[in-house]
């Protein structure tokens, strides 16, 4: 097989030629994987081959070593490790040789593949000669190397550092050598800007390993000097990369910034005012990054905090705020209708908002004169900038500071919704949304909305829904937050008199021909949902009348003419949104016996529509339909049983949907809703459901986030079917015990926030399972849980000793202590006498919030009762 021709054919515009080439590549991979990789590496390394075939060879090689999905990634890593050492050596030699290629694409791809292999081998203490070999490519005054080799080598070093981040794969001596080569490549004496660029990017990737170097003042000063010099390089790419490097340093080494802040301000001010936009954006991002650090330090501050808050933002405030305000008038025409737009004005406003959150009240006197000076100017850029500045600083200062400002500005803002310029109206609507989100409702004794201005506000907002799509979308947001802030309001401040006009206007907005622009349709329906959610009981009749309207819209989507992919996407979006609206209506009306009839009278028709929706092969639609069915089950109670024969197959399909794991997770939740609705009547379906849930837990393909809800679902099923859960016990309990042991190991080993959060979710799911199973067996077969009691107590003790548990886990754990005592009775007394940790645990819980305290008191009473009965 001619690999070159196959690779070229794989890029052919002819679909048949391309398909055949892809089949040939797959065949070679399956029949002789080592030869397949070697042929790709040699193709990439061969200077006589075409650039297109070399580039694709490198891309396929890279994708054979790495994958986004963790299961596939592990599989690829093991496949590489299993290769013969001679094969791996041949591939690595070809890649290293390619770094000197005159073809830039080949060099770049080779550097990426080298990094992927390094990510596998360096943590295993393999390929020890890699870093030394790469550093040798940098040459010396006595033995200079070609510029292209130095550039690609620096790129490779950067990629390697990026890939092995979070490991200790580099010894400090290697780190020192890498940093020396990188900083030398960045130096202003280096005449080749491609080398300076590669070196600067490499430094960004290597920063994590430079902790020892940043502790050394001499080394740190030299590194910072070289970066600041690079920020003044004539090449815009190098300047941008230098600021990106400073952004990374500001978060990684915040505590080391103090000596450099004056220089940092000087170069960022120069870049923001004079440089090209890509550079200016990074200069502003640097200040945003410092804000992020100081906000986090304020939120997490304790007397023994290890990192000091240097208040860099507060110190720089008098010069920083004017610099940011200058950026606000650098808007771009059309930016409001482009969702991907990001420019200097937007970056400046975002940074201004972070500054406000960082310094609070101190921002107000620096920004308000700018607002007052520019808000009425004839040039639209000034009016928009002033409005944007005002909206940006609303989060941070005290309510007492903001309420008078908002009260004086509100009338002006409402008038500005009639401005001749769409940009001004867009930003005004956004600012109104911020006012309603942050200030409205925050000061009941000094409200910004009153009986006088509420009618005017709603009149302007409803009228503005007819504006161009991007403005109308922001208006939807303003109404959304107005409804949220008005929840529970009575009398003249209630939105009830405006409920029908708002719903009518939002439905008309969602039906606009241009509603697909700027997410207008989804914003209109999300806002309608929030109005229904926040409405009082006095709107129930109107909400019930809305139900057939939404059902009819959903029914019409089934008959939409589908010719193109766009048509299919529009149909899917509409179906998902309308299922979402029905879910909210069901939850609202179904929560109250007095209004439940508004759901039950349409339940049969709704269920028929939801089942038809499953014919659409779209994950988002399935998710929304499942959520709506879960709400309907909860609302319908035992009556939901009549839908189960037809619905069950879709339930099973959802539980089997590993690829679209969000659908699987939602379906697991719906199983819980159905269990609560049907109780023992769910029994005929439990064999199939439990079989699938156990398969899900055993699968390596299913996303791990679905597994905690599955454990919780065991509890729902056990609670519903009681003693009938006995036949599943031999399968469910080993799964729960294995998960408990895994959780204990993670609790000892991991400090990453993501792992801690997942571990807490896992433990909460396990405890919910145990709680449901205990309560399910309590009345008739409590003895079935006796063999597992000690393991469960040991698990609770492990959780008690872990200070990273959250409040949800704490409450669930102490609850299971009580369930164990309550279910097993006197039989558990000796266990509690042996495992005395429960006393300290309950005492700790007694000093927690009311909910945990109440559960702990109940658990204590159950344990005390069996202790007394056994003595």
Short mmCIF file of N, CA and C in Angstrom, two decimals, residues 73-224:
data_model
loop_
_atom_site.label_atom_id
_atom_site.label_comp_id
_atom_site.label_asym_id
_atom_site.label_seq_id
_atom_site.Cartn_x
_atom_site.Cartn_y
_atom_site.Cartn_z
N UNK A 73 -8.44 7.53 25.84
CA UNK A 73 -7.09 8.01 26.10
C UNK A 73 -6.26 6.94 26.81
N UNK A 74 -6.85 6.32 27.83
CA UNK A 74 -6.15 5.25 28.55
C UNK A 74 -5.82 4.09 27.62
N UNK A 75 -6.78 3.78 26.77
CA UNK A 75 -6.57 2.69 25.79
C UNK A 75 -5.40 3.00 24.87
N UNK A 76 -5.33 4.25 24.37
CA UNK A 76 -4.25 4.66 23.46
C UNK A 76 -2.89 4.63 24.17
N UNK A 77 -2.89 5.08 25.43
CA UNK A 77 -1.63 5.08 26.19
C UNK A 77 -1.11 3.64 26.36
N UNK A 78 -2.02 2.75 26.75
CA UNK A 78 -1.60 1.35 26.95
C UNK A 78 -1.13 0.73 25.64
N UNK A 79 -1.75 1.12 24.55
CA UNK A 79 -1.37 0.60 23.23
C UNK A 79 0.05 1.04 22.87
N UNK A 80 0.38 2.29 23.19
CA UNK A 80 1.75 2.79 22.92
C UNK A 80 2.77 2.09 23.83
N UNK A 81 2.43 1.97 25.11
CA UNK A 81 3.34 1.34 26.06
C UNK A 81 3.68 -0.10 25.62
N UNK A 82 2.69 -0.77 25.04
CA UNK A 82 2.87 -2.18 24.66
C UNK A 82 3.73 -2.37 23.41
N UNK A 83 4.01 -1.28 22.68
CA UNK A 83 4.82 -1.41 21.46
C UNK A 83 6.25 -1.85 21.78
N UNK A 84 6.85 -2.52 20.84
CA UNK A 84 8.25 -2.93 20.96
C UNK A 84 9.15 -1.68 21.06
N UNK A 85 10.16 -1.75 21.92
CA UNK A 85 11.04 -0.59 22.16
C UNK A 85 11.72 -0.13 20.87
N UNK A 86 12.06 -1.07 20.00
CA UNK A 86 12.73 -0.70 18.74
C UNK A 86 11.79 0.11 17.85
N UNK A 87 10.51 -0.27 17.82
CA UNK A 87 9.51 0.46 17.03
C UNK A 87 9.36 1.88 17.57
N UNK A 88 9.24 1.97 18.89
CA UNK A 88 9.10 3.30 19.50
C UNK A 88 10.34 4.15 19.23
N UNK A 89 11.49 3.54 19.30
CA UNK A 89 12.73 4.27 19.03
C UNK A 89 12.80 4.78 17.60
N UNK A 90 12.33 3.97 16.65
CA UNK A 90 12.32 4.39 15.23
C UNK A 90 11.39 5.58 15.02
N UNK A 91 10.23 5.54 15.66
CA UNK A 91 9.25 6.64 15.52
C UNK A 91 9.81 7.91 16.15
N UNK A 92 10.38 7.81 17.35
CA UNK A 92 10.90 8.99 18.04
C UNK A 92 12.08 9.61 17.29
N UNK A 93 12.92 8.76 16.71
CA UNK A 93 14.06 9.27 15.93
C UNK A 93 13.58 10.06 14.72
N UNK A 94 12.55 9.53 14.05
CA UNK A 94 12.00 10.22 12.88
C UNK A 94 11.41 11.58 13.26
N UNK A 95 10.72 11.61 14.40
CA UNK A 95 10.11 12.86 14.86
C UNK A 95 11.17 13.90 15.21
N UNK A 96 12.19 13.49 15.95
CA UNK A 96 13.25 14.43 16.33
C UNK A 96 13.98 14.97 15.11
N UNK A 97 14.17 14.10 14.09
CA UNK A 97 14.84 14.53 12.86
C UNK A 97 13.99 15.57 12.11
N UNK A 98 12.66 15.45 12.24
CA UNK A 98 11.75 16.35 11.52
C UNK A 98 11.78 17.76 12.08
N UNK A 99 12.25 17.92 13.31
CA UNK A 99 12.31 19.27 13.89
C UNK A 99 13.21 20.20 13.07
N UNK A 100 14.12 19.64 12.31
CA UNK A 100 15.01 20.47 11.50
C UNK A 100 14.50 20.68 10.08
N UNK A 101 13.30 20.22 9.78
CA UNK A 101 12.76 20.33 8.42
C UNK A 101 12.57 21.79 8.01
N UNK A 102 12.83 22.11 6.74
CA UNK A 102 12.56 23.48 6.27
C UNK A 102 11.06 23.76 6.12
N UNK A 103 10.22 22.70 6.18
CA UNK A 103 8.76 22.86 6.04
C UNK A 103 8.16 23.12 7.42
N UNK A 104 7.59 24.30 7.59
CA UNK A 104 7.11 24.73 8.91
C UNK A 104 6.00 23.80 9.45
N UNK A 105 5.07 23.38 8.58
CA UNK A 105 3.98 22.50 9.00
C UNK A 105 4.52 21.20 9.58
N UNK A 106 5.53 20.62 8.91
CA UNK A 106 6.10 19.35 9.36
C UNK A 106 6.78 19.53 10.72
N UNK A 107 7.54 20.62 10.89
CA UNK A 107 8.21 20.88 12.17
C UNK A 107 7.19 21.02 13.30
N UNK A 108 6.17 21.81 13.05
CA UNK A 108 5.16 22.10 14.06
C UNK A 108 4.44 20.81 14.49
N UNK A 109 4.03 20.02 13.50
CA UNK A 109 3.32 18.77 13.81
C UNK A 109 4.22 17.82 14.58
N UNK A 110 5.48 17.74 14.17
CA UNK A 110 6.42 16.86 14.85
C UNK A 110 6.58 17.27 16.31
N UNK A 111 6.66 18.56 16.57
CA UNK A 111 6.79 19.05 17.95
C UNK A 111 5.58 18.62 18.79
N UNK A 112 4.39 18.66 18.20
CA UNK A 112 3.18 18.26 18.91
C UNK A 112 3.21 16.77 19.25
N UNK A 113 3.62 15.94 18.26
CA UNK A 113 3.63 14.48 18.48
C UNK A 113 4.69 14.11 19.53
N UNK A 114 5.84 14.77 19.47
CA UNK A 114 6.88 14.53 20.49
C UNK A 114 6.31 14.77 21.88
N UNK A 115 5.54 15.84 22.02
CA UNK A 115 4.95 16.17 23.33
C UNK A 115 3.95 15.11 23.78
N UNK A 116 3.18 14.56 22.84
CA UNK A 116 2.20 13.53 23.19
C UNK A 116 2.91 12.27 23.70
N UNK A 117 4.01 11.91 23.04
CA UNK A 117 4.77 10.74 23.50
C UNK A 117 5.42 11.04 24.86
N UNK A 118 5.94 12.25 25.00
CA UNK A 118 6.56 12.65 26.28
C UNK A 118 5.55 12.57 27.42
N UNK A 119 4.29 12.93 27.14
CA UNK A 119 3.25 12.88 28.17
C UNK A 119 3.04 11.46 28.68
N UNK A 120 3.28 10.48 27.81
CA UNK A 120 3.14 9.07 28.21
C UNK A 120 4.41 8.58 28.91
N UNK A 121 5.55 8.94 28.35
CA UNK A 121 6.80 8.29 28.78
C UNK A 121 7.51 8.99 29.94
N UNK A 122 7.54 10.31 29.96
CA UNK A 122 8.29 10.99 31.03
C UNK A 122 7.77 10.67 32.42
N UNK A 123 6.44 10.64 32.65
CA UNK A 123 5.97 10.27 34.00
C UNK A 123 6.34 8.83 34.37
N UNK A 124 6.67 8.00 33.38
CA UNK A 124 7.07 6.61 33.64
C UNK A 124 8.60 6.48 33.69
N UNK A 125 9.26 7.63 33.75
CA UNK A 125 10.75 7.65 33.77
C UNK A 125 11.35 7.01 32.53
N UNK A 126 10.66 7.16 31.41
CA UNK A 126 11.18 6.69 30.12
C UNK A 126 11.56 7.90 29.27
N UNK A 127 12.31 7.65 28.21
CA UNK A 127 12.81 8.69 27.31
C UNK A 127 13.60 9.75 28.09
N UNK A 128 14.52 9.36 28.95
CA UNK A 128 15.26 10.33 29.77
C UNK A 128 16.14 11.26 28.95
N UNK A 129 16.50 10.82 27.73
CA UNK A 129 17.40 11.61 26.89
C UNK A 129 16.66 12.71 26.11
N UNK A 130 15.31 12.76 26.22
CA UNK A 130 14.55 13.71 25.40
C UNK A 130 14.96 15.16 25.66
N UNK A 131 14.88 15.60 26.91
CA UNK A 131 15.13 17.01 27.22
C UNK A 131 16.57 17.39 26.88
N UNK A 132 17.52 16.52 27.22
CA UNK A 132 18.93 16.79 26.89
C UNK A 132 19.11 16.91 25.39
N UNK A 133 18.46 16.01 24.64
CA UNK A 133 18.56 16.03 23.18
C UNK A 133 17.97 17.30 22.59
N UNK A 134 16.82 17.71 23.12
CA UNK A 134 16.20 18.94 22.62
C UNK A 134 17.07 20.16 22.93
N UNK A 135 17.61 20.20 24.13
CA UNK A 135 18.45 21.33 24.49
C UNK A 135 19.71 21.38 23.63
N UNK A 136 20.19 20.21 23.21
CA UNK A 136 21.35 20.16 22.31
C UNK A 136 21.07 20.81 20.97
N UNK A 137 19.79 20.80 20.57
CA UNK A 137 19.41 21.43 19.30
C UNK A 137 19.59 22.95 19.33
N UNK A 138 19.68 23.53 20.52
CA UNK A 138 19.78 24.99 20.62
C UNK A 138 21.18 25.49 20.27
N UNK A 139 22.16 24.55 20.20
CA UNK A 139 23.51 24.93 19.76
C UNK A 139 24.24 25.79 20.78
N UNK A 140 25.34 26.34 20.33
CA UNK A 140 26.18 27.20 21.18
C UNK A 140 26.92 28.16 20.25
N UNK A 141 27.59 29.19 20.80
CA UNK A 141 28.35 30.10 19.93
C UNK A 141 29.38 29.35 19.09
N UNK A 142 29.94 28.29 19.66
CA UNK A 142 30.96 27.53 18.92
C UNK A 142 30.32 26.62 17.88
N UNK A 143 29.10 26.12 18.19
CA UNK A 143 28.41 25.22 17.27
C UNK A 143 26.99 25.70 17.05
N UNK A 144 26.81 26.75 16.25
CA UNK A 144 25.47 27.29 16.02
C UNK A 144 24.60 26.29 15.24
N UNK A 145 23.28 26.34 15.51
CA UNK A 145 22.31 25.48 14.82
C UNK A 145 21.38 26.34 13.97
N UNK A 146 20.75 25.73 12.93
CA UNK A 146 19.84 26.50 12.07
C UNK A 146 18.69 27.10 12.87
N UNK A 147 18.25 28.28 12.47
CA UNK A 147 17.15 28.96 13.18
C UNK A 147 15.88 28.12 13.23
N UNK A 148 15.57 27.43 12.11
CA UNK A 148 14.32 26.66 12.08
C UNK A 148 14.35 25.52 13.10
N UNK A 149 15.52 24.93 13.32
CA UNK A 149 15.65 23.86 14.30
C UNK A 149 15.46 24.42 15.71
N UNK A 150 16.04 25.59 15.98
CA UNK A 150 15.90 26.20 17.30
C UNK A 150 14.44 26.58 17.57
N UNK A 151 13.79 27.12 16.54
CA UNK A 151 12.38 27.51 16.70
C UNK A 151 11.51 26.30 17.04
N UNK A 152 11.62 25.23 16.25
CA UNK A 152 10.77 24.06 16.47
C UNK A 152 11.14 23.34 17.77
N UNK A 153 12.40 23.41 18.16
CA UNK A 153 12.82 22.80 19.43
C UNK A 153 12.18 23.54 20.61
N UNK A 154 12.20 24.86 20.56
CA UNK A 154 11.55 25.65 21.62
C UNK A 154 10.05 25.35 21.66
N UNK A 155 9.46 25.22 20.48
CA UNK A 155 8.04 24.88 20.39
C UNK A 155 7.79 23.51 21.04
N UNK A 156 8.66 22.54 20.73
CA UNK A 156 8.54 21.20 21.30
C UNK A 156 8.68 21.24 22.82
N UNK A 157 9.66 22.00 23.32
CA UNK A 157 9.84 22.13 24.77
C UNK A 157 8.58 22.70 25.43
N UNK A 158 8.00 23.71 24.79
CA UNK A 158 6.77 24.31 25.32
C UNK A 158 5.63 23.31 25.35
N UNK A 159 5.46 22.56 24.25
CA UNK A 159 4.39 21.56 24.19
C UNK A 159 4.61 20.46 25.23
N UNK A 160 5.86 20.04 25.41
CA UNK A 160 6.17 19.00 26.39
C UNK A 160 5.78 19.49 27.79
N UNK A 161 6.17 20.71 28.14
CA UNK A 161 5.83 21.26 29.46
C UNK A 161 4.31 21.34 29.65
N UNK A 162 3.61 21.72 28.57
CA UNK A 162 2.15 21.81 28.64
C UNK A 162 1.54 20.43 28.89
N UNK A 163 2.06 19.41 28.21
CA UNK A 163 1.50 18.06 28.32
C UNK A 163 1.77 17.43 29.68
N UNK A 164 2.92 17.71 30.28
CA UNK A 164 3.27 17.04 31.55
C UNK A 164 2.95 17.91 32.76
N UNK A 165 2.23 19.01 32.54
CA UNK A 165 1.83 19.88 33.66
C UNK A 165 1.07 19.05 34.70
N UNK A 166 1.32 19.36 35.97
CA UNK A 166 0.67 18.62 37.04
C UNK A 166 1.43 17.38 37.47
N UNK A 167 2.58 17.12 36.83
CA UNK A 167 3.42 15.97 37.22
C UNK A 167 4.77 16.50 37.71
N UNK A 168 5.57 15.61 38.27
CA UNK A 168 6.93 16.00 38.67
C UNK A 168 7.94 15.31 37.76
N UNK A 169 7.63 15.32 36.46
CA UNK A 169 8.44 14.58 35.48
C UNK A 169 9.78 15.23 35.18
N UNK A 170 9.92 16.52 35.52
CA UNK A 170 11.19 17.20 35.26
C UNK A 170 11.93 17.47 36.57
N UNK A 171 13.18 17.05 36.63
CA UNK A 171 14.02 17.37 37.78
C UNK A 171 14.36 18.86 37.73
N UNK A 172 14.70 19.45 38.89
CA UNK A 172 14.98 20.89 38.93
C UNK A 172 16.14 21.26 38.01
N UNK A 173 17.11 20.38 37.90
CA UNK A 173 18.24 20.63 37.01
C UNK A 173 17.78 20.76 35.55
N UNK A 174 16.80 19.91 35.16
CA UNK A 174 16.26 19.98 33.80
C UNK A 174 15.45 21.27 33.63
N UNK A 175 14.67 21.61 34.67
CA UNK A 175 13.88 22.86 34.61
C UNK A 175 14.81 24.05 34.40
N UNK A 176 15.90 24.09 35.15
CA UNK A 176 16.87 25.19 35.01
C UNK A 176 17.41 25.27 33.59
N UNK A 177 17.74 24.12 33.02
CA UNK A 177 18.30 24.09 31.66
C UNK A 177 17.25 24.54 30.63
N UNK A 178 16.01 24.07 30.81
CA UNK A 178 14.93 24.47 29.89
C UNK A 178 14.71 25.97 29.97
N UNK A 179 14.62 26.51 31.19
CA UNK A 179 14.38 27.94 31.36
C UNK A 179 15.53 28.77 30.78
N UNK A 180 16.75 28.29 30.96
CA UNK A 180 17.90 29.00 30.40
C UNK A 180 17.79 29.10 28.88
N UNK A 181 17.46 27.97 28.25
CA UNK A 181 17.32 27.96 26.78
C UNK A 181 16.17 28.85 26.33
N UNK A 182 15.06 28.78 27.07
CA UNK A 182 13.87 29.55 26.70
C UNK A 182 14.13 31.05 26.84
N UNK A 183 14.66 31.45 27.98
CA UNK A 183 14.91 32.88 28.22
C UNK A 183 15.96 33.41 27.25
N UNK A 184 16.92 32.57 26.93
CA UNK A 184 17.92 32.98 25.94
C UNK A 184 17.27 33.22 24.57
N UNK A 185 16.30 32.34 24.23
CA UNK A 185 15.58 32.51 22.96
C UNK A 185 14.71 33.75 22.95
N UNK A 186 14.24 34.18 24.12
CA UNK A 186 13.39 35.37 24.21
C UNK A 186 14.19 36.67 24.18
N UNK A 187 15.46 36.60 24.46
CA UNK A 187 16.27 37.79 24.69
C UNK A 187 16.21 38.76 23.52
N UNK A 188 16.25 40.05 23.83
CA UNK A 188 16.15 41.07 22.77
C UNK A 188 17.34 41.05 21.82
N UNK A 189 18.40 40.35 22.22
CA UNK A 189 19.56 40.22 21.32
C UNK A 189 19.32 39.17 20.25
N UNK A 190 18.23 38.36 20.39
CA UNK A 190 17.91 37.34 19.38
C UNK A 190 17.27 38.04 18.17
N UNK A 191 17.93 37.97 17.00
CA UNK A 191 17.42 38.71 15.83
C UNK A 191 16.21 38.06 15.16
N UNK A 192 15.99 36.76 15.39
CA UNK A 192 14.91 36.04 14.69
C UNK A 192 13.65 36.06 15.56
N UNK A 193 12.63 36.78 15.09
CA UNK A 193 11.42 36.92 15.89
C UNK A 193 10.60 35.63 15.98
N UNK A 194 10.75 34.72 15.02
CA UNK A 194 10.08 33.42 15.12
C UNK A 194 10.61 32.64 16.33
N UNK A 195 11.93 32.76 16.54
CA UNK A 195 12.53 32.10 17.71
C UNK A 195 12.05 32.78 18.99
N UNK A 196 12.02 34.10 19.02
CA UNK A 196 11.54 34.82 20.21
C UNK A 196 10.09 34.44 20.53
N UNK A 197 9.28 34.29 19.47
CA UNK A 197 7.87 33.92 19.66
C UNK A 197 7.76 32.52 20.27
N UNK A 198 8.46 31.55 19.68
CA UNK A 198 8.41 30.17 20.18
C UNK A 198 8.92 30.11 21.62
N UNK A 199 9.96 30.87 21.93
CA UNK A 199 10.52 30.87 23.28
C UNK A 199 9.54 31.47 24.28
N UNK A 200 8.88 32.56 23.90
CA UNK A 200 7.94 33.23 24.81
C UNK A 200 6.75 32.31 25.10
N UNK A 201 6.25 31.65 24.06
CA UNK A 201 5.13 30.71 24.28
C UNK A 201 5.58 29.53 25.13
N UNK A 202 6.81 29.08 24.91
CA UNK A 202 7.34 27.96 25.71
C UNK A 202 7.43 28.35 27.19
N UNK A 203 7.83 29.59 27.46
CA UNK A 203 7.93 30.03 28.85
C UNK A 203 6.55 29.98 29.52
N UNK A 204 5.51 30.41 28.81
CA UNK A 204 4.14 30.35 29.36
C UNK A 204 3.81 28.93 29.81
N UNK A 205 4.18 27.96 28.98
CA UNK A 205 3.87 26.56 29.29
C UNK A 205 4.76 25.99 30.38
N UNK A 206 5.94 26.58 30.55
CA UNK A 206 6.91 26.04 31.52
C UNK A 206 6.77 26.69 32.91
N UNK A 207 5.91 27.70 33.04
CA UNK A 207 5.85 28.46 34.29
C UNK A 207 5.55 27.60 35.52
N UNK A 208 4.71 26.60 35.33
CA UNK A 208 4.33 25.75 36.47
C UNK A 208 5.56 25.09 37.11
N UNK A 209 6.58 24.81 36.28
CA UNK A 209 7.77 24.12 36.78
C UNK A 209 8.81 25.08 37.36
N UNK A 210 8.53 26.40 37.26
CA UNK A 210 9.57 27.39 37.60
C UNK A 210 9.45 27.92 39.02
N UNK A 211 8.76 27.19 39.90
CA UNK A 211 8.50 27.71 41.24
C UNK A 211 9.81 28.04 41.98
N UNK A 212 10.77 27.14 41.93
CA UNK A 212 12.06 27.37 42.61
C UNK A 212 12.75 28.60 42.03
N UNK A 213 12.67 28.75 40.72
CA UNK A 213 13.32 29.88 40.05
C UNK A 213 12.66 31.21 40.42
N UNK A 214 11.34 31.19 40.60
CA UNK A 214 10.64 32.42 40.98
C UNK A 214 10.86 32.77 42.45
N UNK A 215 11.27 31.79 43.24
CA UNK A 215 11.62 32.08 44.64
C UNK A 215 12.96 32.80 44.72
N UNK A 216 13.79 32.61 43.70
CA UNK A 216 15.12 33.23 43.66
C UNK A 216 15.00 34.62 43.03
N UNK A 217 15.28 35.66 43.81
CA UNK A 217 15.04 37.03 43.34
C UNK A 217 15.84 37.36 42.08
N UNK A 218 17.11 36.94 42.03
CA UNK A 218 17.95 37.25 40.87
C UNK A 218 17.37 36.61 39.61
N UNK A 219 17.02 35.33 39.71
CA UNK A 219 16.46 34.62 38.54
C UNK A 219 15.11 35.21 38.15
N UNK A 220 14.29 35.50 39.16
CA UNK A 220 12.96 36.07 38.88
C UNK A 220 13.08 37.42 38.20
N UNK A 221 13.99 38.26 38.69
CA UNK A 221 14.19 39.58 38.07
C UNK A 221 14.59 39.46 36.61
N UNK A 222 15.47 38.49 36.34
CA UNK A 222 15.95 38.32 34.97
C UNK A 222 14.81 37.86 34.06
N UNK A 223 14.02 36.89 34.54
CA UNK A 223 12.89 36.39 33.74
C UNK A 223 11.90 37.52 33.47
N UNK A 224 11.55 38.29 34.50
CA UNK A 224 10.57 39.37 34.33
C UNK A 224 11.11 40.46 33.40
#
